[in-house]
Coordinates of C-alpha atoms and ligand atoms in Angstrom, one line a residue:
M1 CA 9.3 -9.3 -16.4
Q2 CA 10.4 -7.6 -12.8
K3 CA 11.3 -9.0 -9.6
Y4 CA 8.8 -10.5 -7.3
S5 CA 8.1 -9.3 -3.7
L6 CA 6.4 -10.6 -0.9
A7 CA 5.4 -9.8 2.8
I8 CA 3.5 -11.4 5.3
H9 CA 2.2 -10.8 9.0
G10 CA 1.1 -13.0 11.7
G11 CA -0.4 -10.1 13.7
A12 CA 0.2 -6.7 15.4
G13 CA -0.3 -5.8 18.9
A14 CA 1.4 -5.7 22.5
I15 CA 3.9 -7.9 21.8
L16 CA 6.5 -7.5 24.3
R17 CA 10.1 -8.5 24.6
S18 CA 9.7 -9.0 28.4
E19 CA 7.0 -11.5 28.0
M20 CA 8.9 -13.5 25.3
T21 CA 11.2 -16.4 25.8
P22 CA 13.9 -17.5 23.4
E23 CA 12.1 -20.6 22.6
R24 CA 8.9 -18.9 21.8
E25 CA 10.6 -16.4 19.5
L26 CA 12.5 -18.9 17.8
G27 CA 9.1 -20.5 17.0
Y28 CA 7.5 -17.4 15.7
R29 CA 10.6 -16.8 13.4
S30 CA 10.7 -20.2 12.3
A31 CA 7.0 -20.1 11.4
L32 CA 7.1 -17.1 9.7
L33 CA 10.0 -17.8 7.6
A34 CA 8.3 -21.2 6.6
A35 CA 5.1 -19.5 5.5
L36 CA 7.1 -16.7 3.6
G37 CA 9.0 -19.6 2.0
A38 CA 5.7 -21.2 0.9
G39 CA 4.6 -18.0 -0.7
E40 CA 8.1 -17.6 -2.3
A41 CA 8.3 -20.7 -3.9
V42 CA 5.0 -20.1 -5.8
L43 CA 6.6 -17.0 -7.3
R44 CA 10.0 -18.2 -7.9
N45 CA 8.5 -21.2 -9.9
G46 CA 6.7 -18.3 -12.0
G47 CA 3.4 -18.6 -10.0
G48 CA 1.1 -15.6 -9.7
A49 CA 0.5 -13.2 -6.9
L50 CA -2.8 -14.5 -5.8
S51 CA -1.6 -18.1 -5.5
A52 CA 1.4 -16.8 -3.6
V53 CA -0.8 -14.8 -1.0
E54 CA -2.7 -17.9 -0.8
A55 CA -0.1 -20.4 -0.2
A56 CA 1.3 -18.1 2.7
V57 CA -1.8 -17.7 4.5
V58 CA -2.6 -21.3 4.4
A59 CA 0.6 -22.1 6.0
L60 CA 0.0 -19.5 8.6
E61 CA -3.6 -20.8 9.2
D62 CA -2.2 -24.3 9.8
N63 CA 0.0 -23.2 12.5
E64 CA -1.7 -22.8 16.0
L65 CA 0.9 -19.9 16.9
F66 CA -1.2 -17.5 14.8
N67 CA -4.8 -16.4 15.4
A68 CA -6.3 -17.7 12.2
G69 CA -7.4 -21.3 10.9
R70 CA -6.3 -23.7 13.3
G71 CA -5.2 -21.2 16.2
S72 CA -8.4 -19.2 16.0
V73 CA -9.4 -17.3 19.2
F74 CA -12.7 -18.3 21.0
T75 CA -15.9 -16.3 20.8
H76 CA -17.7 -15.5 23.9
D77 CA -19.8 -18.9 23.4
G78 CA -16.7 -21.1 23.1
T79 CA -17.0 -21.5 19.4
N80 CA -14.3 -20.4 16.5
E81 CA -15.9 -17.9 14.0
M82 CA -13.1 -17.1 11.3
D83 CA -13.1 -14.3 8.8
A84 CA -10.9 -13.9 5.6
S85 CA -10.8 -12.2 2.3
I86 CA -8.5 -12.2 -0.7
M87 CA -8.3 -9.9 -3.7
C88 CA -6.6 -9.5 -7.1
G89 CA -5.1 -6.2 -8.0
E90 CA -5.2 -7.3 -11.9
K91 CA -8.8 -7.6 -12.2
L92 CA -10.1 -6.1 -9.0
Q93 CA -11.9 -9.1 -8.1
A94 CA -12.4 -10.2 -4.5
G95 CA -13.8 -12.8 -2.4
A96 CA -14.6 -12.6 1.5
V97 CA -16.0 -15.0 4.1
A98 CA -17.1 -13.9 7.7
M99 CA -18.3 -16.0 10.6
V100 CA -17.2 -19.3 9.3
Q101 CA -17.1 -22.4 11.5
G102 CA -15.5 -25.8 10.7
V103 CA -13.5 -24.9 7.6
R104 CA -9.9 -25.8 7.8
N105 CA -8.7 -23.0 5.5
P106 CA -10.8 -20.1 5.5
I107 CA -8.6 -18.2 2.8
L108 CA -9.2 -21.1 0.4
L109 CA -12.7 -20.6 0.8
A110 CA -12.5 -17.0 0.3
R111 CA -10.6 -17.7 -3.1
R112 CA -13.5 -20.1 -4.3
V113 CA -16.1 -17.4 -3.5
M114 CA -14.2 -15.0 -5.7
E115 CA -13.7 -17.6 -8.4
A116 CA -16.9 -19.9 -8.2
S117 CA -19.7 -18.1 -7.2
E118 CA -21.5 -14.5 -8.3
H119 CA -21.0 -12.9 -5.0
V120 CA -18.0 -11.3 -3.3
F121 CA -18.9 -11.9 0.6
L122 CA -20.8 -14.9 2.3
C123 CA -21.2 -15.3 5.7
G124 CA -22.1 -17.9 8.3
A125 CA -24.0 -21.0 7.7
G126 CA -24.3 -19.8 4.0
A127 CA -20.6 -19.7 3.7
L128 CA -20.5 -23.2 5.2
R129 CA -22.9 -24.5 2.8
F130 CA -21.0 -23.1 -0.1
A131 CA -17.9 -24.6 1.2
Q132 CA -19.6 -28.0 1.6
E133 CA -20.8 -27.7 -1.9
H134 CA -17.3 -27.0 -3.2
G135 CA -15.7 -29.8 -1.3
L136 CA -13.6 -27.6 0.9
E137 CA -11.8 -29.4 3.6
E138 CA -13.7 -29.4 7.2
A139 CA -12.3 -29.8 10.5
P140 CA -14.0 -30.8 13.9
P141 CA -13.8 -28.3 16.9
E142 CA -11.1 -30.3 18.3
Y143 CA -9.0 -29.2 15.5
F144 CA -9.4 -25.6 16.3
F145 CA -9.0 -26.2 20.0
S146 CA -6.2 -25.2 22.3
P147 CA -5.6 -25.0 25.9
F148 CA -3.8 -21.7 25.6
R149 CA -6.8 -19.9 23.8
F150 CA -9.4 -21.3 25.8
R151 CA -7.4 -19.8 29.0
Q152 CA -7.5 -16.5 27.3
L153 CA -11.3 -16.8 26.7
E154 CA -11.8 -17.6 30.5
E155 CA -9.6 -14.9 31.3
A156 CA -11.5 -12.3 29.1
R157 CA -14.9 -13.4 30.2
A158 CA -14.0 -12.9 33.9
R159 CA -12.6 -9.5 33.2
G160 CA -15.5 -8.5 30.8
L161 CA -13.2 -8.0 28.0
V162 CA -13.4 -8.3 24.3
Q163 CA -9.8 -8.2 23.3
L164 CA -7.4 -8.6 20.7
D165 CA -5.3 -11.5 20.8
H166 CA -2.9 -9.3 22.9
S167 CA -1.2 -10.9 25.8
R168 CA 1.2 -13.3 24.6
K169 CA 0.1 -14.8 21.5
Y170 CA -0.9 -12.2 18.9
G171 CA -3.2 -13.0 15.8
T172 CA -4.4 -12.4 12.4
V173 CA -2.4 -13.4 9.5
G174 CA -1.9 -11.9 5.8
A175 CA 0.4 -11.7 2.9
V176 CA 0.8 -9.2 0.1
A177 CA 2.7 -9.9 -3.2
C178 CA 3.8 -8.6 -6.5
D179 CA 4.8 -11.1 -9.0
A180 CA 7.0 -11.3 -12.0
H181 CA 4.4 -9.5 -14.2
G182 CA 3.8 -6.9 -11.7
N183 CA 0.3 -8.3 -10.6
L184 CA -0.5 -7.5 -7.1
A185 CA -2.9 -9.8 -4.6
A186 CA -3.6 -9.5 -0.8
A187 CA -5.0 -12.0 1.4
T188 CA -6.0 -11.7 5.3
S189 CA -7.4 -14.5 7.7
T190 CA -8.2 -14.3 11.5
G191 CA -10.4 -15.7 14.2
G192 CA -10.9 -12.1 15.2
L193 CA -11.1 -11.0 18.9
T194 CA -11.3 -13.2 22.0
N195 CA -14.5 -13.2 23.7
K196 CA -16.7 -11.5 20.7
K197 CA -20.0 -11.7 20.8
Y198 CA -23.4 -11.0 18.5
G199 CA -22.0 -12.0 15.2
R200 CA -19.0 -9.5 15.4
I201 CA -17.0 -9.1 12.3
G202 CA -14.0 -7.3 12.2
D203 CA -11.8 -5.7 9.4
S204 CA -10.3 -8.7 7.8
P205 CA -12.9 -10.0 5.6
I206 CA -14.1 -6.4 4.5
I207 CA -12.5 -5.3 1.2
G208 CA -11.3 -1.9 1.6
S209 CA -10.6 -1.9 5.3
G210 CA -8.5 -4.9 6.2
T211 CA -7.5 -6.2 2.5
Y212 CA -7.2 -4.5 -0.8
A213 CA -5.4 -4.8 -4.0
N214 CA -5.1 -2.7 -7.0
N215 CA -2.3 -2.9 -9.6
R216 CA -2.6 0.7 -10.0
T217 CA -1.5 1.3 -6.6
C218 CA -0.7 -1.5 -3.9
A219 CA -1.9 -4.4 -2.0
V220 CA -2.5 -4.2 1.5
S221 CA -3.2 -6.6 4.5
C222 CA -4.0 -4.9 7.8
T223 CA -4.1 -6.2 11.4
G224 CA -5.1 -4.9 14.7
H225 CA -8.2 -3.5 16.4
G226 CA -10.6 -4.1 13.3
E227 CA -13.3 -1.7 14.6
Y228 CA -10.9 1.3 13.7
F229 CA -9.7 -0.2 10.7
I230 CA -13.3 -0.3 9.2
Q231 CA -14.1 3.1 10.4
G232 CA -11.0 4.3 8.7
V233 CA -11.5 2.2 5.5
I234 CA -7.7 1.8 6.0
A235 CA -6.6 -0.4 3.1
Y236 CA -8.5 1.7 0.3
D237 CA -7.2 4.8 2.0
L238 CA -3.8 3.6 1.5
S239 CA -4.4 3.0 -2.1
C240 CA -6.5 6.2 -2.5
L241 CA -3.4 8.4 -1.3
M242 CA -1.4 6.8 -3.7
E243 CA -3.8 7.0 -6.9
Y244 CA -5.2 10.6 -6.1
K245 CA -2.5 12.2 -4.2
G246 CA 0.6 10.8 -5.6
M247 CA 2.0 9.5 -2.8
S248 CA 4.7 6.6 -2.6
L249 CA 3.8 3.5 -0.9
Q250 CA 5.9 4.4 2.2
E251 CA 4.5 7.7 2.6
A252 CA 0.8 6.4 2.3
A253 CA 1.3 3.4 4.6
D254 CA 3.2 5.7 7.2
F255 CA 0.2 8.2 7.0
V256 CA -2.5 5.9 7.5
I257 CA -1.0 4.1 10.4
H258 CA 0.8 6.7 12.2
H259 CA -1.6 9.4 11.8
K260 CA -4.8 8.4 10.5
Q261 CA -5.1 5.3 12.9
Q262 CA -3.3 6.7 15.6
A263 CA -5.7 9.8 15.8
L264 CA -8.7 7.5 15.7
G265 CA -7.3 5.5 18.7
G266 CA -6.7 2.2 17.0
D267 CA -3.4 0.1 17.3
G268 CA -2.2 -2.2 14.8
G269 CA -0.3 -2.4 11.5
L270 CA -0.3 -3.4 7.8
I271 CA 1.9 -4.8 5.2
A272 CA 1.9 -3.4 1.7
V273 CA 3.6 -3.8 -1.8
D274 CA 3.1 -1.7 -4.9
A275 CA 3.6 -2.6 -8.3
R276 CA 7.3 -2.1 -8.7
G277 CA 7.9 -4.6 -5.7
N278 CA 8.4 -1.8 -2.9
L279 CA 7.3 -2.9 0.3
A280 CA 6.1 -1.0 3.6
L281 CA 5.4 -2.6 6.9
P282 CA 4.4 -0.1 9.3
F283 CA 2.8 -0.6 12.8
N284 CA 1.9 1.7 15.7
S285 CA 1.8 -1.0 18.1
A286 CA 4.6 -2.5 20.3
G287 CA 5.3 -5.2 17.7
M288 CA 4.0 -6.9 14.6
Y289 CA 5.0 -10.7 13.5
R290 CA 6.2 -10.0 10.2
A291 CA 8.6 -11.4 7.2
W292 CA 9.4 -10.2 3.7
V293 CA 11.5 -10.9 0.8
R294 CA 12.3 -9.8 -2.7
E295 CA 13.8 -11.6 -5.4
G296 CA 17.5 -12.1 -5.2
E297 CA 17.7 -10.6 -1.6
E298 CA 17.7 -12.5 1.6
A299 CA 14.5 -12.8 3.6
G300 CA 13.8 -10.7 6.8
V301 CA 12.0 -11.3 9.7
G302 CA 11.0 -9.1 12.5
I303 CA 8.7 -8.9 15.7
Y304 CA 9.4 -5.8 17.5
E305 CA 10.3 -2.2 16.4
Ligands
LIG1 N1 -8.3 -7.2 13.0 C1 -8.7 -8.5 13.3 C2 -10.1 -8.2 13.9 O1 -10.2 -6.9 14.4 C3 -7.7 -8.8 14.5 C4 -6.4 -8.6 14.6 O2 -5.8 -8.2 13.5 O3 -5.5 -9.2 15.3 O4 -10.8 -8.9 13.7

């Protein structure tokens, strides 16, 4: 048995202290700590890494502050299309969904795809049909509507921009965990980019880009400009640097975010944990909503550098 560790993120980007009010900051901090607490409760009670990351991400998806589940941003057409994925580092099993509408918790759907289908990745109408066949909870469009997000869409449309959930609220959520048996898991969920068109899918549901877990190396969940994370195959690259080059978790995580991503021009960050429970949470943007805990230690929470 070993000590467990857990980290979560609520998105990275242009999160500026100057644009934050004390109330809003408090809201984010307490939401992050609540989601961390939901995941930690699983680990404290002897649960596995997979259930811990699922519990933390469900809590984040249910909170409209974050761009995932309930708080998902709007597409160009004014809909919410969500992407999510989950991976188990022990068995290298994974489940992912993309362009899903009307499912309350896409991360639960991704896990169901992993455990109850013969596939890894389902999208759009097919993913919804699978969700219905498996009795996953649906939610009407009003559940996903927030005036703030809609204003973001109107602004983005007016300026012809496809944007990260930049301005005030930033999005995408994720969790990584190492449980008492040294098993690793990662989960990521997002509404993607405001004003996205044409069936755009980001890195979050792509195993190896936005999410990866392997007990031999690490578990990773990314956030930021998805196109660059796909091109850089960032989550798997981090794992490979550890496996084939013998880098430590921190060295490999810093390399992919501060050198590789930066050189590609992509901003963002990631959270990662290795099988000894070490954590790394690098980002090259102004901020990243994040929280972390190791068994027996006090939880940490951060927004800016
Ligand atoms: N990576 C996500 C995407 O491109 C966005 C984010 O992390 O905020 O869909």
